[in-house]
Amino acid sequence: MRSLLLFVCLILSQWLFAQDYYLFVGTYTSGKSKGIYVYRFNSQTGEAQWVSNTDSSNNPAFLAVSPNGKFLYAINEAGSPQSGHVSAYAFDAANGNLRLINQQPSGGLGPCFVTIDKTGKWVLAGNYMSGSLAALPVNKDGSLAPYTQMIQQEGSSVNKNRQEGPHVHSTFITPDQHYVLTPNLGTDKVMIYAFHKEDQQPLKPAAQPFVRSIPGSGPRHLDFHPNRKYVYLIEEMSGTVSVFAYHEGRLKKRQTIATHPADFKGQPGSADIHVSPDGKFLYASNRGEENNIAIFSIDPVSGLLTAKGYQVLPGKWPRNFTIDPEGNFLLVANQQTNNIVIYKRDKETGMLEAMPQQLEVPSPVCLKLLRIESHQ
């Protein structure tokens, strides 16, 4: 009987602990920010508590967490005449502290995105200003080696003020880890590369080397449906989401839908996009005049979207947001009002309900979650 009670207590403690995540917040440091902030987040209550922060500069804006949870990578956004950098941090899950390991050039100007593959051996950085991307090997101690491949994309599009040249906005590795998709705001294309992890230069043009967006739309970020059959692309300048069927590195457009109501006459400023873990709903953030989260339902058969509503935010410039893996909460980083808003998700309707707590963080740009249980 005693052993049974101990077993039940062990299982219960593991279940309770599994509710907790580390929340990493990347920021711009031109104001009061000290760098990267770490919080402890409970995915059952929606409560968050500050744990630590770095004391770094140079805009550690976008973040990526290694698969084993021991390292974190941040782009250091800088423009001409400086090149940008990518920084590697060691993360101590016992106390929630980050320690800078090293830094390497990002292979271009104005880096805005970083990701890491599931083996933890490659970090990919996207450079907005120069329109390039780079592949950096990861050493066994989590440090970054200099990039072994840099790809300079080419082209322009119809908006000569913002699309005078290529602007790589993100570098997404497909769930099967065989391809890399890079939305380019400047060329209205999503470039597609085959990803050969064992090669020193791992990126090669795919059989379908790119897919086009509507001219002037400005591709920015994307997300995969959990079934891996559909890709959802947020287009910043047109304020639209394009839906693609996906199969082995090939994309075929199925739908384009606005992220705002039909009577909206302002300038769109769409930013981030995420599918709920159950694959039933899609969310997209709108900055500028709207400052809201657009909510869509997803047809389970076709993957197509239907607009369900718009959640107005108590803040400005929702640059980035995230959904916890249980799908209970959606957290939004409002860059210009220095706050992170936490919403409870209705899993049946997809609608959002604001929680009482908001986090005050200077110039938040990127949010990443790491389950605590798996990485102690």
GROMACS .gro file of C-alpha atoms in nm:
model
  376
    1MET     CA    1   0.000   0.000   0.000
    2ARG     CA    2   0.282   0.235   0.089
    3SER     CA    3   0.460   0.168  -0.240
    4LEU     CA    4   0.137   0.238  -0.427
    5LEU     CA    5   0.096   0.571  -0.248
    6LEU     CA    6   0.455   0.664  -0.327
    7PHE     CA    7   0.401   0.576  -0.692
    8VAL     CA    8   0.083   0.788  -0.707
    9CYS     CA    9   0.261   1.080  -0.540
   10LEU     CA   10   0.547   1.050  -0.788
   11ILE     CA   11   0.314   1.050  -1.088
   12LEU     CA   12   0.115   1.343  -0.944
   13SER     CA   13   0.428   1.547  -0.877
   14GLN     CA   14   0.554   1.482  -1.230
   15TRP     CA   15   0.217   1.586  -1.375
   16LEU     CA   16   0.212   1.907  -1.171
   17PHE     CA   17   0.571   1.988  -1.261
   18ALA     CA   18   0.504   1.921  -1.629
   19GLN     CA   19   0.272   2.222  -1.628
   20ASP     CA   20   0.567   2.457  -1.592
   21TYR     CA   21   0.769   2.606  -1.874
   22TYR     CA   22   1.051   2.851  -1.905
   23LEU     CA   23   0.942   3.151  -2.112
   24PHE     CA   24   1.227   3.325  -2.296
   25VAL     CA   25   1.171   3.682  -2.416
   26GLY     CA   26   1.394   3.838  -2.681
   27THR     CA   27   1.398   4.218  -2.688
   28TYR     CA   28   1.534   4.533  -2.846
   29THR     CA   29   1.789   4.698  -2.618
   30SER     CA   30   1.779   5.055  -2.752
   31GLY     CA   31   1.557   5.153  -2.456
   32LYS     CA   32   1.545   5.011  -2.103
   33SER     CA   33   1.580   4.645  -2.188
   34LYS     CA   34   1.872   4.448  -2.045
   35GLY     CA   35   1.861   4.171  -2.305
   36ILE     CA   36   1.692   3.831  -2.281
   37TYR     CA   37   1.437   3.778  -2.002
   38VAL     CA   38   1.348   3.441  -1.848
   39TYR     CA   39   1.015   3.368  -1.676
   40ARG     CA   40   0.858   3.059  -1.526
   41PHE     CA   41   0.517   3.000  -1.686
   42ASN     CA   42   0.243   2.767  -1.563
   43SER     CA   43   0.037   2.631  -1.852
   44GLN     CA   44  -0.254   2.536  -1.627
   45THR     CA   45  -0.301   2.866  -1.442
   46GLY     CA   46  -0.152   3.110  -1.694
   47GLU     CA   47   0.066   3.266  -1.426
   48ALA     CA   48   0.422   3.379  -1.496
   49GLN     CA   49   0.706   3.477  -1.263
   50TRP     CA   50   1.036   3.648  -1.345
   51VAL     CA   51   1.340   3.425  -1.302
   52SER     CA   52   1.640   3.601  -1.456
   53ASN     CA   53   1.768   3.818  -1.737
   54THR     CA   54   2.092   3.876  -1.920
   55ASP     CA   55   2.277   4.205  -1.919
   56SER     CA   56   2.357   4.222  -2.288
   57SER     CA   57   2.317   4.476  -2.564
   58ASN     CA   58   2.284   4.468  -2.945
   59ASN     CA   59   1.921   4.363  -2.970
   60PRO     CA   60   1.898   3.991  -2.886
   61ALA     CA   61   1.565   3.997  -3.065
   62PHE     CA   62   1.472   3.661  -3.216
   63LEU     CA   63   1.548   3.338  -3.031
   64ALA     CA   64   1.581   2.963  -3.085
   65VAL     CA   65   1.607   2.693  -2.817
   66SER     CA   66   1.817   2.381  -2.875
   67PRO     CA   67   1.630   2.046  -2.883
   68ASN     CA   68   1.795   1.933  -2.558
   69GLY     CA   69   1.706   2.261  -2.385
   70LYS     CA   70   2.066   2.327  -2.280
   71PHE     CA   71   2.137   2.614  -2.519
   72LEU     CA   72   1.966   2.921  -2.656
   73TYR     CA   73   2.057   3.116  -2.970
   74ALA     CA   74   1.978   3.480  -3.038
   75ILE     CA   75   2.029   3.701  -3.338
   76ASN     CA   76   2.187   4.038  -3.264
   77GLU     CA   77   2.009   4.270  -3.500
   78ALA     CA   78   2.239   4.531  -3.651
   79GLY     CA   79   2.237   4.707  -3.984
   80SER     CA   80   2.485   4.884  -4.207
   81PRO     CA   81   2.772   4.942  -4.170
   82GLN     CA   82   2.793   4.659  -3.914
   83SER     CA   83   2.712   4.301  -3.993
   84GLY     CA   84   2.476   4.121  -3.761
   85HIS     CA   85   2.566   3.837  -3.528
   86VAL     CA   86   2.426   3.523  -3.373
   87SER     CA   87   2.495   3.459  -3.003
   88ALA     CA   88   2.507   3.122  -2.825
   89TYR     CA   89   2.404   3.093  -2.458
   90ALA     CA   90   2.427   2.805  -2.214
   91PHE     CA   91   2.104   2.764  -2.018
   92ASP     CA   92   2.099   2.625  -1.665
   93ALA     CA   93   1.754   2.472  -1.615
   94ALA     CA   94   1.816   2.434  -1.241
   95ASN     CA   95   1.823   2.809  -1.176
   96GLY     CA   96   1.697   2.959  -1.504
   97ASN     CA   97   2.016   3.153  -1.582
   98LEU     CA   98   2.171   3.218  -1.922
   99ARG     CA   99   2.546   3.244  -1.983
  100LEU     CA  100   2.694   3.380  -2.305
  101ILE     CA  101   2.921   3.126  -2.473
  102ASN     CA  102   3.025   3.298  -2.795
  103GLN     CA  103   2.911   3.498  -3.096
  104GLN     CA  104   2.953   3.462  -3.472
  105PRO     CA  105   2.869   3.680  -3.775
  106SER     CA  106   2.524   3.609  -3.918
  107GLY     CA  107   2.639   3.631  -4.280
  108GLY     CA  108   2.469   3.960  -4.359
  109LEU     CA  109   2.307   4.281  -4.240
  110GLY     CA  110   2.006   4.316  -4.015
  111PRO     CA  111   1.948   3.956  -3.903
  112CYS     CA  112   1.588   3.904  -3.794
  113PHE     CA  113   1.539   3.528  -3.752
  114VAL     CA  114   1.721   3.224  -3.618
  115THR     CA  115   1.629   2.857  -3.596
  116ILE     CA  116   1.797   2.528  -3.508
  117ASP     CA  117   1.746   2.180  -3.652
  118LYS     CA  118   1.628   1.884  -3.443
  119THR     CA  119   1.975   1.731  -3.426
  120GLY     CA  120   2.103   2.050  -3.263
  121LYS     CA  121   2.393   2.059  -3.510
  122TRP     CA  122   2.285   2.346  -3.736
  123VAL     CA  123   2.172   2.702  -3.668
  124LEU     CA  124   2.020   2.896  -3.959
  125ALA     CA  125   2.007   3.275  -3.959
  126GLY     CA  126   1.806   3.502  -4.189
  127ASN     CA  127   1.935   3.852  -4.267
  128TYR     CA  128   1.663   4.100  -4.356
  129MET     CA  129   1.861   4.400  -4.478
  130SER     CA  130   2.105   4.216  -4.702
  131GLY     CA  131   1.862   3.944  -4.809
  132SER     CA  132   2.088   3.654  -4.720
  133LEU     CA  133   2.082   3.343  -4.502
  134ALA     CA  134   2.362   3.150  -4.339
  135ALA     CA  135   2.416   2.802  -4.194
  136LEU     CA  136   2.631   2.786  -3.878
  137PRO     CA  137   2.755   2.453  -3.735
  138VAL     CA  138   2.702   2.398  -3.362
  139ASN     CA  139   2.992   2.260  -3.160
  140LYS     CA  140   2.945   1.992  -2.893
  141ASP     CA  141   2.965   2.251  -2.615
  142GLY     CA  142   2.681   2.450  -2.775
  143SER     CA  143   2.909   2.720  -2.914
  144LEU     CA  144   2.876   2.836  -3.271
  145ALA     CA  145   3.137   2.781  -3.538
  146PRO     CA  146   3.168   3.036  -3.822
  147TYR     CA  147   2.910   2.986  -4.094
  148THR     CA  148   3.006   2.734  -4.359
  149GLN     CA  149   2.747   2.851  -4.610
  150MET     CA  150   2.599   3.189  -4.694
  151ILE     CA  151   2.333   3.225  -4.964
  152GLN     CA  152   2.266   3.567  -5.111
  153GLN     CA  153   1.914   3.581  -5.250
  154GLU     CA  154   1.836   3.814  -5.542
  155GLY     CA  155   1.541   4.005  -5.681
  156SER     CA  156   1.288   4.279  -5.604
  157SER     CA  157   0.917   4.340  -5.642
  158VAL     CA  158   0.653   4.603  -5.712
  159ASN     CA  159   0.676   4.822  -5.399
  160LYS     CA  160   0.992   5.019  -5.465
  161ASN     CA  161   0.997   5.170  -5.114
  162ARG     CA  162   1.011   4.836  -4.935
  163GLN     CA  163   1.087   4.580  -5.207
  164GLU     CA  164   1.386   4.739  -5.375
  165GLY     CA  165   1.586   4.424  -5.307
  166PRO     CA  166   1.571   4.088  -5.129
  167HIS     CA  167   1.472   4.080  -4.760
  168VAL     CA  168   1.488   3.734  -4.603
  169HIS     CA  169   1.242   3.749  -4.313
  170SER     CA  170   1.263   3.396  -4.173
  171THR     CA  171   1.420   3.052  -4.211
  172PHE     CA  172   1.186   2.762  -4.131
  173ILE     CA  173   1.294   2.398  -4.129
  174THR     CA  174   1.014   2.164  -4.235
  175PRO     CA  175   0.885   1.917  -3.971
  176ASP     CA  176   1.052   1.625  -4.151
  177GLN     CA  177   1.380   1.822  -4.138
  178HIS     CA  178   1.442   1.766  -4.510
  179TYR     CA  179   1.376   2.118  -4.640
  180VAL     CA  180   1.413   2.484  -4.545
  181LEU     CA  181   1.155   2.747  -4.643
  182THR     CA  182   1.261   3.113  -4.645
  183PRO     CA  183   0.991   3.379  -4.692
  184ASN     CA  184   1.141   3.685  -4.865
  185LEU     CA  185   0.948   4.009  -4.815
  186GLY     CA  186   1.146   4.189  -5.085
  187THR     CA  187   1.092   3.944  -5.370
  188ASP     CA  188   0.743   3.808  -5.289
  189LYS     CA  189   0.879   3.454  -5.292
  190VAL     CA  190   0.924   3.169  -5.052
  191MET     CA  191   1.254   3.008  -5.148
  192ILE     CA  192   1.282   2.632  -5.093
  193TYR     CA  193   1.606   2.446  -5.016
  194ALA     CA  194   1.682   2.079  -4.965
  195PHE     CA  195   1.850   2.038  -4.626
  196HIS     CA  196   2.142   1.792  -4.622
  197LYS     CA  197   2.251   1.791  -4.258
  198GLU     CA  198   2.567   1.586  -4.315
  199ASP     CA  199   2.715   1.824  -4.573
  200GLN     CA  200   2.940   2.116  -4.485
  201GLN     CA  201   2.716   2.332  -4.705
  202PRO     CA  202   2.378   2.180  -4.616
  203LEU     CA  203   2.142   2.391  -4.830
  204LYS     CA  204   2.078   2.307  -5.196
  205PRO     CA  205   1.803   2.439  -5.429
  206ALA     CA  206   1.502   2.210  -5.407
  207ALA     CA  207   1.328   2.053  -5.706
  208GLN     CA  208   1.071   2.331  -5.667
  209PRO     CA  209   1.310   2.618  -5.587
  210PHE     CA  210   1.044   2.871  -5.486
  211VAL     CA  211   0.676   2.958  -5.476
  212ARG     CA  212   0.544   3.307  -5.551
  213SER     CA  213   0.321   3.530  -5.342
  214ILE     CA  214   0.091   3.796  -5.486
  215PRO     CA  215   0.308   4.095  -5.595
  216GLY     CA  216   0.339   4.348  -5.314
  217SER     CA  217   0.223   4.108  -5.043
  218GLY     CA  218   0.554   4.074  -4.854
  219PRO     CA  219   0.593   3.716  -4.719
  220ARG     CA  220   0.710   3.718  -4.357
  221HIS     CA  221   0.655   3.409  -4.136
  222LEU     CA  222   0.487   3.069  -4.174
  223ASP     CA  223   0.363   2.774  -3.973
  224PHE     CA  224   0.283   2.410  -4.046
  225HIS     CA  225  -0.038   2.233  -3.960
  226PRO     CA  226   0.027   1.948  -3.712
  227ASN     CA  227  -0.067   1.697  -3.985
  228ARG     CA  228   0.219   1.840  -4.197
  229LYS     CA  229  -0.006   1.863  -4.504
  230TYR     CA  230  -0.059   2.240  -4.499
  231VAL     CA  231   0.159   2.550  -4.469
  232TYR     CA  232   0.021   2.887  -4.364
  233LEU     CA  233   0.213   3.197  -4.477
  234ILE     CA  234   0.159   3.542  -4.323
  235GLU     CA  235   0.209   3.826  -4.572
  236GLU     CA  236   0.299   4.149  -4.395
  237MET     CA  237   0.229   4.417  -4.652
  238SER     CA  238  -0.104   4.289  -4.785
  239GLY     CA  239  -0.231   4.169  -4.448
  240THR     CA  240  -0.315   3.823  -4.580
  241VAL     CA  241  -0.261   3.456  -4.505
  242SER     CA  242  -0.189   3.221  -4.794
  243VAL     CA  243  -0.265   2.852  -4.751
  244PHE     CA  244  -0.050   2.594  -4.929
  245ALA     CA  245  -0.076   2.220  -4.965
  246TYR     CA  246   0.263   2.070  -4.877
  247HIS     CA  247   0.429   1.745  -4.983
  248GLU     CA  248   0.800   1.661  -4.978
  249GLY     CA  249   0.933   2.011  -5.036
  250ARG     CA  250   0.661   2.118  -5.278
  251LEU     CA  251   0.403   2.391  -5.215
  252LYS     CA  252   0.077   2.449  -5.400
  253LYS     CA  253  -0.142   2.748  -5.314
  254ARG     CA  254  -0.500   2.674  -5.209
  255GLN     CA  255  -0.629   3.000  -5.061
  256THR     CA  256  -0.548   3.361  -4.972
  257ILE     CA  257  -0.757   3.527  -4.698
  258ALA     CA  258  -0.735   3.869  -4.530
  259THR     CA  259  -0.627   3.904  -4.166
  260HIS     CA  260  -0.868   4.198  -4.121
  261PRO     CA  261  -1.241   4.266  -4.180
  262ALA     CA  262  -1.361   4.352  -4.530
  263ASP     CA  263  -1.430   4.715  -4.433
  264PHE     CA  264  -1.076   4.779  -4.303
  265LYS     CA  265  -0.921   5.060  -4.512
  266GLY     CA  266  -0.592   5.117  -4.332
  267GLN     CA  267  -0.237   5.000  -4.394
  268PRO     CA  268  -0.188   4.633  -4.296
  269GLY     CA  269   0.105   4.533  -4.079
  270SER     CA  270   0.077   4.159  -4.024
  271ALA     CA  271   0.358   3.998  -3.826
  272ASP     CA  272   0.333   3.649  -3.679
  273ILE     CA  273   0.130   3.331  -3.734
  274HIS     CA  274   0.066   3.010  -3.538
  275VAL     CA  275  -0.160   2.706  -3.563
  276SER     CA  276  -0.309   2.572  -3.239
  277PRO     CA  277  -0.158   2.240  -3.124
  278ASP     CA  278  -0.483   2.056  -3.204
  279GLY     CA  279  -0.482   2.193  -3.561
  280LYS     CA  280  -0.832   2.342  -3.529
  281PHE     CA  281  -0.750   2.714  -3.528
  282LEU     CA  282  -0.500   2.959  -3.673
  283TYR     CA  283  -0.397   3.292  -3.522
  284ALA     CA  284  -0.226   3.589  -3.689
  285SER     CA  285  -0.103   3.915  -3.536
  286ASN     CA  286  -0.168   4.257  -3.691
  287ARG     CA  287   0.035   4.565  -3.594
  288GLY     CA  288  -0.006   4.930  -3.695
  289GLU     CA  289  -0.362   5.059  -3.702
  290GLU     CA  290  -0.520   4.726  -3.604
  291ASN     CA  291  -0.318   4.591  -3.308
  292ASN     CA  292  -0.513   4.268  -3.283
  293ILE     CA  293  -0.503   3.893  -3.320
  294ALA     CA  294  -0.703   3.753  -3.613
  295ILE     CA  295  -0.865   3.416  -3.539
  296PHE     CA  296  -0.948   3.155  -3.805
  297SER     CA  297  -1.097   2.808  -3.795
  298ILE     CA  298  -0.927   2.539  -4.004
  299ASP     CA  299  -1.125   2.294  -4.212
  300PRO     CA  300  -1.004   1.948  -4.101
  301VAL     CA  301  -1.027   1.803  -4.453
  302SER     CA  302  -0.908   2.083  -4.683
  303GLY     CA  303  -0.697   2.290  -4.443
  304LEU     CA  304  -0.873   2.607  -4.564
  305LEU     CA  305  -0.944   2.900  -4.333
  306THR     CA  306  -1.261   3.076  -4.220
  307ALA     CA  307  -1.240   3.404  -4.025
  308LYS     CA  308  -1.389   3.371  -3.674
  309GLY     CA  309  -1.307   3.704  -3.510
  310TYR     CA  310  -1.048   3.959  -3.400
  311GLN     CA  311  -0.908   4.003  -3.050
  312VAL     CA  312  -0.821   4.368  -2.984
  313LEU     CA  313  -0.505   4.398  -2.774
  314PRO     CA  314  -0.429   4.622  -2.475
  315GLY     CA  315  -0.105   4.731  -2.638
  316LYS     CA  316   0.066   4.829  -2.961
  317TRP     CA  317   0.274   4.647  -3.220
  318PRO     CA  318   0.217   4.275  -3.149
  319ARG     CA  319   0.544   4.164  -3.302
  320ASN     CA  320   0.537   3.802  -3.195
  321PHE     CA  321   0.323   3.556  -3.001
  322THR     CA  322   0.325   3.194  -2.891
  323ILE     CA  323   0.085   2.919  -2.783
  324ASP     CA  324   0.179   2.675  -2.508
  325PRO     CA  325   0.204   2.310  -2.621
  326GLU     CA  326  -0.112   2.215  -2.430
  327GLY     CA  327  -0.299   2.484  -2.623
  328ASN     CA  328  -0.432   2.645  -2.305
  329PHE     CA  329  -0.284   2.993  -2.341
  330LEU     CA  330  -0.172   3.239  -2.607
  331LEU     CA  331   0.090   3.499  -2.511
  332VAL     CA  332   0.139   3.818  -2.714
  333ALA     CA  333   0.447   4.044  -2.708
  334ASN     CA  334   0.355   4.411  -2.771
  335GLN     CA  335   0.680   4.577  -2.875
  336GLN     CA  336   0.581   4.943  -2.849
  337THR     CA  337   0.392   4.926  -2.517
  338ASN     CA  338   0.643   4.705  -2.334
  339ASN     CA  339   0.395   4.440  -2.226
  340ILE     CA  340   0.316   4.074  -2.275
  341VAL     CA  341  -0.053   3.988  -2.263
  342ILE     CA  342  -0.168   3.638  -2.161
  343TYR     CA  343  -0.492   3.496  -2.303
  344LYS     CA  344  -0.685   3.185  -2.207
  345ARG     CA  345  -0.787   2.990  -2.519
  346ASP     CA  346  -1.131   2.838  -2.559
  347LYS     CA  347  -1.038   2.511  -2.728
  348GLU     CA  348  -1.389   2.466  -2.869
  349THR     CA  349  -1.437   2.812  -3.025
  350GLY     CA  350  -1.079   2.937  -3.058
  351MET     CA  351  -1.172   3.263  -2.887
  352LEU     CA  352  -0.943   3.439  -2.639
  353GLU     CA  353  -1.004   3.568  -2.287
  354ALA     CA  354  -0.750   3.804  -2.127
  355MET     CA  355  -0.597   3.691  -1.799
  356PRO     CA  356  -0.548   3.943  -1.516
  357GLN     CA  357  -0.168   3.929  -1.526
  358GLN     CA  358   0.039   4.117  -1.782
  359LEU     CA  359   0.418   4.106  -1.793
  360GLU     CA  360   0.609   4.433  -1.814
  361VAL     CA  361   0.907   4.376  -2.042
  362PRO     CA  362   1.087   4.653  -2.236
  363SER     CA  363   1.048   4.618  -2.615
  364PRO     CA  364   0.954   4.247  -2.630
  365VAL     CA  365   1.008   4.097  -2.974
  366CYS     CA  366   1.011   3.716  -2.950
  367LEU     CA  367   0.863   3.452  -2.717
  368LYS     CA  368   0.984   3.093  -2.681
  369LEU     CA  369   0.873   2.821  -2.438
  370LEU     CA  370   1.073   2.530  -2.296
  371ARG     CA  371   0.910   2.257  -2.086
  372ILE     CA  372   1.094   2.239  -1.754
  373GLU     CA  373   1.031   1.870  -1.678
  374SER     CA  374   1.224   1.738  -1.976
  375HIS     CA  375   1.538   1.945  -1.930
  376GLN     CA  376   1.653   1.931  -1.569
   0.00000   0.00000   0.00000
